[in-house]
mmCIF file of N, CA and C in Angstrom:
data_model
loop_
_atom_site.group_PDB
_atom_site.id
_atom_site.type_symbol
_atom_site.label_atom_id
_atom_site.label_comp_id
_atom_site.label_asym_id
_atom_site.label_seq_id
_atom_site.Cartn_x
_atom_site.Cartn_y
_atom_site.Cartn_z
ATOM 1 N N MET O 1 8.402 -14.748 -3.629
ATOM 2 C CA MET O 1 9.671 -15.428 -3.742
ATOM 3 C C MET O 1 9.687 -16.176 -5.079
ATOM 4 N N LEU O 2 10.772 -15.989 -5.836
ATOM 5 C CA LEU O 2 10.892 -16.648 -7.129
ATOM 6 C C LEU O 2 11.338 -18.091 -6.960
ATOM 7 N N LYS O 3 10.692 -18.949 -7.707
ATOM 8 C CA LYS O 3 11.083 -20.347 -7.729
ATOM 9 C C LYS O 3 11.896 -20.572 -8.999
ATOM 10 N N GLY O 4 12.720 -21.591 -9.023
ATOM 11 C CA GLY O 4 13.610 -21.842 -10.142
ATOM 12 C C GLY O 4 12.917 -21.981 -11.489
ATOM 13 N N ASN O 5 11.712 -22.534 -11.519
ATOM 14 C CA ASN O 5 11.023 -22.781 -12.782
ATOM 15 C C ASN O 5 9.754 -21.940 -12.928
ATOM 16 N N GLU O 6 9.662 -20.843 -12.237
ATOM 17 C CA GLU O 6 8.456 -20.021 -12.272
ATOM 18 C C GLU O 6 8.340 -19.290 -13.605
ATOM 19 N N THR O 7 7.129 -19.236 -14.128
ATOM 20 C CA THR O 7 6.877 -18.505 -15.367
ATOM 21 C C THR O 7 6.197 -17.184 -15.045
ATOM 22 N N ARG O 8 6.212 -16.290 -16.004
ATOM 23 C CA ARG O 8 5.553 -14.993 -15.805
ATOM 24 C C ARG O 8 4.053 -15.166 -15.600
ATOM 25 N N ILE O 9 3.446 -16.016 -16.404
ATOM 26 C CA ILE O 9 2.002 -16.254 -16.264
ATOM 27 C C ILE O 9 1.695 -16.876 -14.909
ATOM 28 N N GLY O 10 2.521 -17.816 -14.490
ATOM 29 C CA GLY O 10 2.328 -18.444 -13.182
ATOM 30 C C GLY O 10 2.386 -17.429 -12.058
ATOM 31 N N LYS O 11 3.326 -16.488 -12.159
ATOM 32 C CA LYS O 11 3.457 -15.438 -11.140
ATOM 33 C C LYS O 11 2.222 -14.545 -11.139
ATOM 34 N N ILE O 12 1.788 -14.128 -12.335
ATOM 35 C CA ILE O 12 0.623 -13.245 -12.444
ATOM 36 C C ILE O 12 -0.624 -13.908 -11.865
ATOM 37 N N LEU O 13 -0.751 -15.208 -12.056
ATOM 38 C CA LEU O 13 -1.938 -15.918 -11.583
ATOM 39 C C LEU O 13 -1.842 -16.364 -10.127
ATOM 40 N N SER O 14 -0.734 -16.064 -9.467
ATOM 41 C CA SER O 14 -0.604 -16.460 -8.062
ATOM 42 C C SER O 14 -1.449 -15.543 -7.175
ATOM 43 N N ILE O 15 -1.980 -16.105 -6.121
ATOM 44 C CA ILE O 15 -2.830 -15.354 -5.197
ATOM 45 C C ILE O 15 -2.068 -14.185 -4.581
ATOM 46 N N GLU O 16 -0.811 -14.396 -4.202
ATOM 47 C CA GLU O 16 -0.052 -13.319 -3.554
ATOM 48 C C GLU O 16 0.184 -12.153 -4.511
ATOM 49 N N TRP O 17 0.505 -12.427 -5.783
ATOM 50 C CA TRP O 17 0.749 -11.347 -6.736
ATOM 51 C C TRP O 17 -0.551 -10.624 -7.063
ATOM 52 N N LEU O 18 -1.608 -11.394 -7.327
ATOM 53 C CA LEU O 18 -2.905 -10.782 -7.631
ATOM 54 C C LEU O 18 -3.411 -9.940 -6.466
ATOM 55 N N GLY O 19 -3.292 -10.462 -5.258
ATOM 56 C CA GLY O 19 -3.760 -9.729 -4.078
ATOM 57 C C GLY O 19 -3.020 -8.421 -3.886
ATOM 58 N N GLN O 20 -1.705 -8.455 -3.997
ATOM 59 C CA GLN O 20 -0.917 -7.239 -3.810
ATOM 60 C C GLN O 20 -1.169 -6.232 -4.928
ATOM 61 N N THR O 21 -1.296 -6.714 -6.143
ATOM 62 C CA THR O 21 -1.513 -5.813 -7.269
ATOM 63 C C THR O 21 -2.893 -5.167 -7.192
ATOM 64 N N LEU O 22 -3.904 -5.949 -6.862
ATOM 65 C CA LEU O 22 -5.248 -5.381 -6.717
ATOM 66 C C LEU O 22 -5.320 -4.409 -5.543
ATOM 67 N N ALA O 23 -4.632 -4.727 -4.451
ATOM 68 C CA ALA O 23 -4.617 -3.825 -3.293
ATOM 69 C C ALA O 23 -3.967 -2.494 -3.654
ATOM 70 N N SER O 24 -2.847 -2.536 -4.371
ATOM 71 C CA SER O 24 -2.181 -1.288 -4.743
ATOM 72 C C SER O 24 -3.026 -0.504 -5.742
ATOM 73 N N LEU O 25 -3.709 -1.190 -6.655
ATOM 74 C CA LEU O 25 -4.591 -0.507 -7.600
ATOM 75 C C LEU O 25 -5.745 0.181 -6.870
ATOM 76 N N CYS O 26 -6.351 -0.504 -5.917
ATOM 77 C CA CYS O 26 -7.431 0.103 -5.126
ATOM 78 C C CYS O 26 -6.930 1.318 -4.357
ATOM 79 N N TRP O 27 -5.725 1.232 -3.830
ATOM 80 C CA TRP O 27 -5.129 2.329 -3.082
ATOM 81 C C TRP O 27 -4.933 3.539 -3.996
ATOM 82 N N ILE O 28 -4.432 3.304 -5.216
ATOM 83 C CA ILE O 28 -4.240 4.393 -6.179
ATOM 84 C C ILE O 28 -5.580 5.034 -6.525
ATOM 85 N N ILE O 29 -6.583 4.216 -6.815
ATOM 86 C CA ILE O 29 -7.904 4.735 -7.169
ATOM 87 C C ILE O 29 -8.502 5.537 -6.024
ATOM 88 N N SER O 30 -8.334 5.064 -4.791
ATOM 89 C CA SER O 30 -8.925 5.760 -3.641
ATOM 90 C C SER O 30 -8.354 7.159 -3.459
ATOM 91 N N VAL O 31 -7.087 7.352 -3.821
ATOM 92 C CA VAL O 31 -6.488 8.687 -3.708
ATOM 93 C C VAL O 31 -7.237 9.663 -4.612
ATOM 94 N N PHE O 32 -7.613 9.219 -5.807
ATOM 95 C CA PHE O 32 -8.323 10.102 -6.730
ATOM 96 C C PHE O 32 -9.799 10.248 -6.365
ATOM 97 N N VAL O 33 -10.406 9.193 -5.831
ATOM 98 C CA VAL O 33 -11.811 9.268 -5.424
ATOM 99 C C VAL O 33 -11.991 10.289 -4.303
ATOM 100 N N TYR O 34 -11.060 10.283 -3.343
ATOM 101 C CA TYR O 34 -11.159 11.203 -2.214
ATOM 102 C C TYR O 34 -10.418 12.509 -2.450
ATOM 103 N N GLU O 35 -9.855 12.684 -3.623
ATOM 104 C CA GLU O 35 -9.162 13.887 -4.082
ATOM 105 C C GLU O 35 -7.853 14.135 -3.339
ATOM 106 N N ILE O 36 -6.922 14.683 -4.081
ATOM 107 C CA ILE O 36 -5.622 15.032 -3.517
ATOM 108 C C ILE O 36 -5.739 16.423 -2.907
ATOM 109 N N GLU O 37 -5.553 16.502 -1.597
ATOM 110 C CA GLU O 37 -5.725 17.769 -0.889
ATOM 111 C C GLU O 37 -4.467 18.262 -0.201
ATOM 112 N N GLY O 38 -3.430 17.459 -0.159
ATOM 113 C CA GLY O 38 -2.229 17.898 0.535
ATOM 114 C C GLY O 38 -1.060 16.964 0.318
ATOM 115 N N PRO O 39 0.056 17.279 0.972
ATOM 116 C CA PRO O 39 1.271 16.472 0.811
ATOM 117 C C PRO O 39 1.082 15.007 1.205
ATOM 118 N N GLY O 40 0.281 14.751 2.223
ATOM 119 C CA GLY O 40 0.040 13.372 2.652
ATOM 120 C C GLY O 40 -0.615 12.541 1.562
ATOM 121 N N ASP O 41 -1.507 13.170 0.802
ATOM 122 C CA ASP O 41 -2.170 12.463 -0.297
ATOM 123 C C ASP O 41 -1.178 12.119 -1.406
ATOM 124 N N TRP O 42 -0.244 13.042 -1.669
ATOM 125 C CA TRP O 42 0.791 12.768 -2.673
ATOM 126 C C TRP O 42 1.693 11.630 -2.212
ATOM 127 N N LEU O 43 1.990 11.595 -0.921
ATOM 128 C CA LEU O 43 2.805 10.499 -0.389
ATOM 129 C C LEU O 43 2.064 9.162 -0.505
ATOM 130 N N GLN O 44 0.764 9.182 -0.232
ATOM 131 C CA GLN O 44 -0.050 7.968 -0.376
ATOM 132 C C GLN O 44 -0.040 7.485 -1.827
ATOM 133 N N LEU O 45 -0.199 8.427 -2.754
ATOM 134 C CA LEU O 45 -0.189 8.079 -4.174
ATOM 135 C C LEU O 45 1.176 7.523 -4.578
ATOM 136 N N GLY O 46 2.242 8.146 -4.082
ATOM 137 C CA GLY O 46 3.589 7.663 -4.382
ATOM 138 C C GLY O 46 3.819 6.260 -3.851
ATOM 139 N N ALA O 47 3.408 6.020 -2.618
ATOM 140 C CA ALA O 47 3.595 4.695 -2.012
ATOM 141 C C ALA O 47 2.838 3.623 -2.794
ATOM 142 N N ALA O 48 1.594 3.912 -3.128
ATOM 143 C CA ALA O 48 0.789 2.943 -3.877
ATOM 144 C C ALA O 48 1.363 2.704 -5.270
ATOM 145 N N SER O 49 1.848 3.766 -5.900
ATOM 146 C CA SER O 49 2.414 3.647 -7.248
ATOM 147 C C SER O 49 3.703 2.839 -7.242
ATOM 148 N N PHE O 50 4.569 3.087 -6.251
ATOM 149 C CA PHE O 50 5.809 2.315 -6.163
ATOM 150 C C PHE O 50 5.529 0.851 -5.838
ATOM 151 N N TRP O 51 4.501 0.600 -5.047
ATOM 152 C CA TRP O 51 4.104 -0.778 -4.745
ATOM 153 C C TRP O 51 3.664 -1.481 -6.036
ATOM 154 N N MET O 52 2.876 -0.770 -6.852
ATOM 155 C CA MET O 52 2.427 -1.323 -8.129
ATOM 156 C C MET O 52 3.621 -1.581 -9.051
ATOM 157 N N MET O 53 4.541 -0.628 -9.133
ATOM 158 C CA MET O 53 5.725 -0.801 -9.982
ATOM 159 C C MET O 53 6.566 -1.987 -9.521
ATOM 160 N N SER O 54 6.657 -2.177 -8.213
ATOM 161 C CA SER O 54 7.403 -3.313 -7.674
ATOM 162 C C SER O 54 6.761 -4.631 -8.097
ATOM 163 N N ASN O 55 5.442 -4.687 -8.047
ATOM 164 C CA ASN O 55 4.730 -5.900 -8.463
ATOM 165 C C ASN O 55 4.945 -6.183 -9.947
ATOM 166 N N ILE O 56 4.885 -5.145 -10.759
ATOM 167 C CA ILE O 56 5.076 -5.321 -12.198
ATOM 168 C C ILE O 56 6.517 -5.730 -12.504
ATOM 169 N N SER O 57 7.474 -5.116 -11.821
ATOM 170 C CA SER O 57 8.879 -5.460 -12.077
ATOM 171 C C SER O 57 9.187 -6.901 -11.671
ATOM 172 N N ALA O 58 8.441 -7.432 -10.709
ATOM 173 C CA ALA O 58 8.634 -8.829 -10.304
ATOM 174 C C ALA O 58 8.320 -9.777 -11.457
ATOM 175 N N ILE O 59 7.417 -9.376 -12.338
ATOM 176 C CA ILE O 59 7.077 -10.190 -13.505
ATOM 177 C C ILE O 59 8.230 -10.183 -14.506
ATOM 178 N N PHE O 60 8.783 -8.990 -14.748
ATOM 179 C CA PHE O 60 9.844 -8.871 -15.750
ATOM 180 C C PHE O 60 11.180 -9.414 -15.265
ATOM 181 N N SER O 61 11.315 -9.608 -13.966
ATOM 182 C CA SER O 61 12.571 -10.161 -13.451
ATOM 183 C C SER O 61 12.663 -11.678 -13.639
ATOM 184 N N ILE O 62 11.550 -12.297 -14.014
ATOM 185 C CA ILE O 62 11.541 -13.739 -14.269
ATOM 186 C C ILE O 62 12.111 -13.979 -15.661
ATOM 187 N N LYS O 63 13.150 -14.760 -15.729
ATOM 188 C CA LYS O 63 13.809 -15.064 -17.004
ATOM 189 C C LYS O 63 12.977 -16.077 -17.785
ATOM 190 N N GLN O 64 12.728 -15.760 -19.041
ATOM 191 C CA GLN O 64 12.000 -16.674 -19.911
ATOM 192 C C GLN O 64 12.981 -17.682 -20.503
ATOM 193 N N HIS O 65 12.585 -18.925 -20.530
ATOM 194 C CA HIS O 65 13.427 -19.983 -21.102
ATOM 195 C C HIS O 65 13.094 -20.142 -22.581
ATOM 196 N N GLY O 66 14.113 -20.357 -23.369
ATOM 197 C CA GLY O 66 13.857 -20.612 -24.777
ATOM 198 C C GLY O 66 14.582 -19.685 -25.600
#
């Protein structure tokens, strides 16, 4: 949840953002470690990738003051 005075660095250093971003990164890596063998693996990779993109876009949605 965005707060009125939140900064990009503050968001990146928050436990919730770091936890979600690291979890999605681990999920992406695990797909390649266990190899892509079928449609379900592609769906897993897609879900993890979109989760990562959502986390990154949350940083850019914060308006910088100045």
